Amino acid sequence: MVSKECDLAVIGGGPAGSSAALYGARAGLKTVIFEPGLPGGQIAQTDIVDNYPGLPDISGFELGSALYQHALDAGVEQEQHFVDSLHRKSDGSFLLNIGSSEVGARAVVCALGAKARKAGFTGEDTFTGRGVSYCATCDGMFYRGKLVYVIGGGKAACDEALFLARIASRVIMLVRRDRFRAPKGIVNKIQATANIDVRFNTLVDSLAGDALPTTIVLKNVLTQQPTEERHDPGSFGVFVFTGFDPVAGLVNEYVDIADDGGVITKEDMSTKTPGLFCAGDMRVKSLRQVVTAVSDGAIAATSAYNYLALI
């Protein structure tokens, strides 16, 4: 049963979705945004965002909340529900299923972002939430004064390692390659932080223990030589920052998907399905940052407005 009709449905309340909703509302479209989690989406879990132009050293929660609230202040209606399924009708409009009800929309901007990629070592699933984490802001305080291993060598891993270094007694970064994949400025900060140690050409082979992990086995990528390190239960944690996988399952049948799982769009954020636009980290792009997500959202909503003006 259709409970509501709108011009533009925006799925996802992160930077891309918030921007799309804002631009949609300002264009005079009746706009509804769907976000069941924290306002601002995934960015709300980031400690500090230091590269958003004009707003240095702002917390991710503050920035995400401000972006989302700006859309609501512009007249966007919010639905704090998951969108379970999306269906395109024969007349070109869309039905969004949210539990026992449906919302009708003339156009859709999907901005579901990307989810943390697992490292793939033995024991990762077993100890997720009990020694393995993917969010330093969420779980860092559990390791105050303790040892933490950080897996990853990109900007996100470096950002989180610096955050954890303020909490943990010691941070060991495990980098699969022989160098970082992060900007020089942040690498310099890593090297200047006394309680951060870096081990290149190293990955985690396995994690073992009982209720909590006690043994971590590391492997040298070049020699394949394993090294076992033992710790008391509850005395250490493993934080994984090895990248993100685009979340595109909701729209898979209506879009083209690239090898990395991202949605293929045109420059105007349109997909192969008329009226469906994708924005932010879920699409194929060379740079996944807040500033590019916000730009994507603005373009997508403007393109949706132009599309609706022609039908």
mmCIF file of N, CA, C and O in Angstrom, residues 185-219:
data_model
loop_
_atom_site.group_PDB
_atom_site.id
_atom_site.type_symbol
_atom_site.label_atom_id
_atom_site.label_comp_id
_atom_site.label_asym_id
_atom_site.label_seq_id
_atom_site.Cartn_x
_atom_site.Cartn_y
_atom_site.Cartn_z
ATOM 1 N N GLY A 185 51.820 14.323 4.082
ATOM 2 C CA GLY A 185 51.602 15.052 5.330
ATOM 3 C C GLY A 185 51.172 14.153 6.467
ATOM 4 O O GLY A 185 51.691 14.258 7.590
ATOM 5 N N ILE A 186 50.250 13.249 6.189
ATOM 6 C CA ILE A 186 49.768 12.371 7.259
ATOM 7 C C ILE A 186 50.789 11.292 7.583
ATOM 8 O O ILE A 186 50.927 10.864 8.732
ATOM 9 N N VAL A 187 51.566 10.858 6.580
ATOM 10 C CA VAL A 187 52.644 9.895 6.843
ATOM 11 C C VAL A 187 53.682 10.515 7.774
ATOM 12 O O VAL A 187 54.194 9.862 8.689
ATOM 13 N N ASN A 188 53.979 11.786 7.563
ATOM 14 C CA ASN A 188 54.919 12.478 8.453
ATOM 15 C C ASN A 188 54.418 12.484 9.894
ATOM 16 O O ASN A 188 55.195 12.342 10.846
ATOM 17 N N LYS A 189 53.099 12.644 10.060
ATOM 18 C CA LYS A 189 52.522 12.628 11.410
ATOM 19 C C LYS A 189 52.668 11.242 12.042
ATOM 20 O O LYS A 189 52.961 11.131 13.236
ATOM 21 N N ILE A 190 52.458 10.209 11.231
ATOM 22 C CA ILE A 190 52.631 8.838 11.738
ATOM 23 C C ILE A 190 54.064 8.632 12.217
ATOM 24 O O ILE A 190 54.308 8.119 13.318
ATOM 25 N N GLN A 191 54.997 9.055 11.409
ATOM 26 C CA GLN A 191 56.410 8.846 11.744
ATOM 27 C C GLN A 191 56.851 9.666 12.948
ATOM 28 O O GLN A 191 57.808 9.296 13.635
ATOM 29 N N ALA A 192 56.161 10.749 13.201
ATOM 30 C CA ALA A 192 56.526 11.615 14.328
ATOM 31 C C ALA A 192 55.819 11.253 15.626
ATOM 32 O O ALA A 192 56.100 11.839 16.673
ATOM 33 N N THR A 193 54.931 10.275 15.588
ATOM 34 C CA THR A 193 54.177 9.878 16.774
ATOM 35 C C THR A 193 54.912 8.757 17.490
ATOM 36 O O THR A 193 55.093 7.663 16.946
ATOM 37 N N ALA A 194 55.320 9.026 18.719
ATOM 38 C CA ALA A 194 56.240 8.137 19.431
ATOM 39 C C ALA A 194 55.674 6.735 19.666
ATOM 40 O O ALA A 194 56.424 5.756 19.646
ATOM 41 N N ASN A 195 54.372 6.627 19.915
ATOM 42 C CA ASN A 195 53.835 5.304 20.271
ATOM 43 C C ASN A 195 53.208 4.569 19.083
ATOM 44 O O ASN A 195 52.420 3.652 19.254
ATOM 45 N N ILE A 196 53.577 4.976 17.861
ATOM 46 C CA ILE A 196 53.167 4.232 16.666
ATOM 47 C C ILE A 196 54.374 3.553 16.038
ATOM 48 O O ILE A 196 55.361 4.207 15.710
ATOM 49 N N ASP A 197 54.308 2.243 15.924
ATOM 50 C CA ASP A 197 55.326 1.466 15.221
ATOM 51 C C ASP A 197 54.729 0.977 13.901
ATOM 52 O O ASP A 197 53.541 0.626 13.840
ATOM 53 N N VAL A 198 55.537 0.929 12.860
ATOM 54 C CA VAL A 198 55.060 0.502 11.539
ATOM 55 C C VAL A 198 55.842 -0.726 11.091
ATOM 56 O O VAL A 198 57.072 -0.748 11.144
ATOM 57 N N ARG A 199 55.112 -1.738 10.639
ATOM 58 C CA ARG A 199 55.725 -2.939 10.087
ATOM 59 C C ARG A 199 55.238 -3.102 8.646
ATOM 60 O O ARG A 199 54.071 -3.444 8.406
ATOM 61 N N PHE A 200 56.129 -2.868 7.716
ATOM 62 C CA PHE A 200 55.787 -3.003 6.310
ATOM 63 C C PHE A 200 55.876 -4.470 5.874
ATOM 64 O O PHE A 200 56.470 -5.308 6.566
ATOM 65 N N ASN A 201 55.296 -4.763 4.712
ATOM 66 C CA ASN A 201 55.304 -6.124 4.158
ATOM 67 C C ASN A 201 54.789 -7.156 5.165
ATOM 68 O O ASN A 201 55.287 -8.276 5.254
ATOM 69 N N THR A 202 53.774 -6.761 5.913
ATOM 70 C CA THR A 202 53.262 -7.621 6.984
ATOM 71 C C THR A 202 51.745 -7.676 6.931
ATOM 72 O O THR A 202 51.075 -6.662 6.737
ATOM 73 N N LEU A 203 51.196 -8.870 7.109
ATOM 74 C CA LEU A 203 49.754 -9.037 7.194
ATOM 75 C C LEU A 203 49.414 -9.948 8.366
ATOM 76 O O LEU A 203 50.284 -10.615 8.924
ATOM 77 N N VAL A 204 48.138 -9.947 8.730
ATOM 78 C CA VAL A 204 47.665 -10.836 9.788
ATOM 79 C C VAL A 204 47.237 -12.150 9.150
ATOM 80 O O VAL A 204 46.416 -12.170 8.225
ATOM 81 N N ASP A 205 47.794 -13.241 9.637
ATOM 82 C CA ASP A 205 47.447 -14.565 9.127
ATOM 83 C C ASP A 205 46.276 -15.155 9.905
ATOM 84 O O ASP A 205 45.370 -15.743 9.323
ATOM 85 N N SER A 206 46.292 -14.979 11.233
ATOM 86 C CA SER A 206 45.207 -15.550 12.031
ATOM 87 C C SER A 206 45.138 -14.894 13.402
ATOM 88 O O SER A 206 46.099 -14.274 13.871
ATOM 89 N N LEU A 207 43.981 -15.058 14.011
ATOM 90 C CA LEU A 207 43.730 -14.564 15.364
ATOM 91 C C LEU A 207 43.034 -15.684 16.099
ATOM 92 O O LEU A 207 42.073 -16.276 15.584
ATOM 93 N N ALA A 208 43.520 -15.987 17.299
ATOM 94 C CA ALA A 208 42.960 -17.125 18.032
ATOM 95 C C ALA A 208 42.827 -16.793 19.510
ATOM 96 O O ALA A 208 43.433 -15.857 20.020
ATOM 97 N N GLY A 209 42.012 -17.575 20.195
ATOM 98 C CA GLY A 209 41.793 -17.381 21.618
ATOM 99 C C GLY A 209 40.522 -18.085 22.040
ATOM 100 O O GLY A 209 39.993 -18.939 21.321
ATOM 101 N N ASP A 210 40.004 -17.713 23.199
ATOM 102 C CA ASP A 210 38.749 -18.287 23.674
ATOM 103 C C ASP A 210 37.642 -17.249 23.510
ATOM 104 O O ASP A 210 37.245 -16.939 22.416
ATOM 105 N N ALA A 211 37.150 -16.687 24.615
ATOM 106 C CA ALA A 211 36.132 -15.644 24.517
ATOM 107 C C ALA A 211 36.703 -14.391 23.874
ATOM 108 O O ALA A 211 36.026 -13.684 23.128
ATOM 109 N N LEU A 212 37.987 -14.116 24.165
ATOM 110 C CA LEU A 212 38.693 -12.982 23.588
ATOM 111 C C LEU A 212 39.987 -13.494 22.954
ATOM 112 O O LEU A 212 40.531 -14.516 23.391
ATOM 113 N N PRO A 213 40.509 -12.813 21.962
ATOM 114 C CA PRO A 213 41.745 -13.282 21.320
ATOM 115 C C PRO A 213 42.947 -13.171 22.259
ATOM 116 O O PRO A 213 43.036 -12.247 23.075
ATOM 117 N N THR A 214 43.846 -14.114 22.112
ATOM 118 C CA THR A 214 45.082 -14.102 22.895
ATOM 119 C C THR A 214 46.318 -14.257 22.020
ATOM 120 O O THR A 214 47.421 -13.916 22.447
ATOM 121 N N THR A 215 46.125 -14.755 20.792
ATOM 122 C CA THR A 215 47.255 -15.027 19.916
ATOM 123 C C THR A 215 47.009 -14.428 18.536
ATOM 124 O O THR A 215 45.969 -14.667 17.919
ATOM 125 N N ILE A 216 47.971 -13.673 18.073
ATOM 126 C CA ILE A 216 47.903 -13.129 16.710
ATOM 127 C C ILE A 216 49.128 -13.630 15.949
ATOM 128 O O ILE A 216 50.255 -13.581 16.451
ATOM 129 N N VAL A 217 48.890 -14.163 14.768
ATOM 130 C CA VAL A 217 49.974 -14.667 13.929
ATOM 131 C C VAL A 217 50.140 -13.708 12.753
ATOM 132 O O VAL A 217 49.197 -13.495 11.974
ATOM 133 N N LEU A 218 51.309 -13.137 12.622
ATOM 134 C CA LEU A 218 51.632 -12.226 11.533
ATOM 135 C C LEU A 218 52.480 -12.955 10.504
ATOM 136 O O LEU A 218 53.206 -13.891 10.838
ATOM 137 N N LYS A 219 52.383 -12.508 9.267
ATOM 138 C CA LYS A 219 53.163 -13.163 8.205
ATOM 139 C C LYS A 219 53.873 -12.105 7.368
ATOM 140 O O LYS A 219 53.281 -11.102 6.974
#
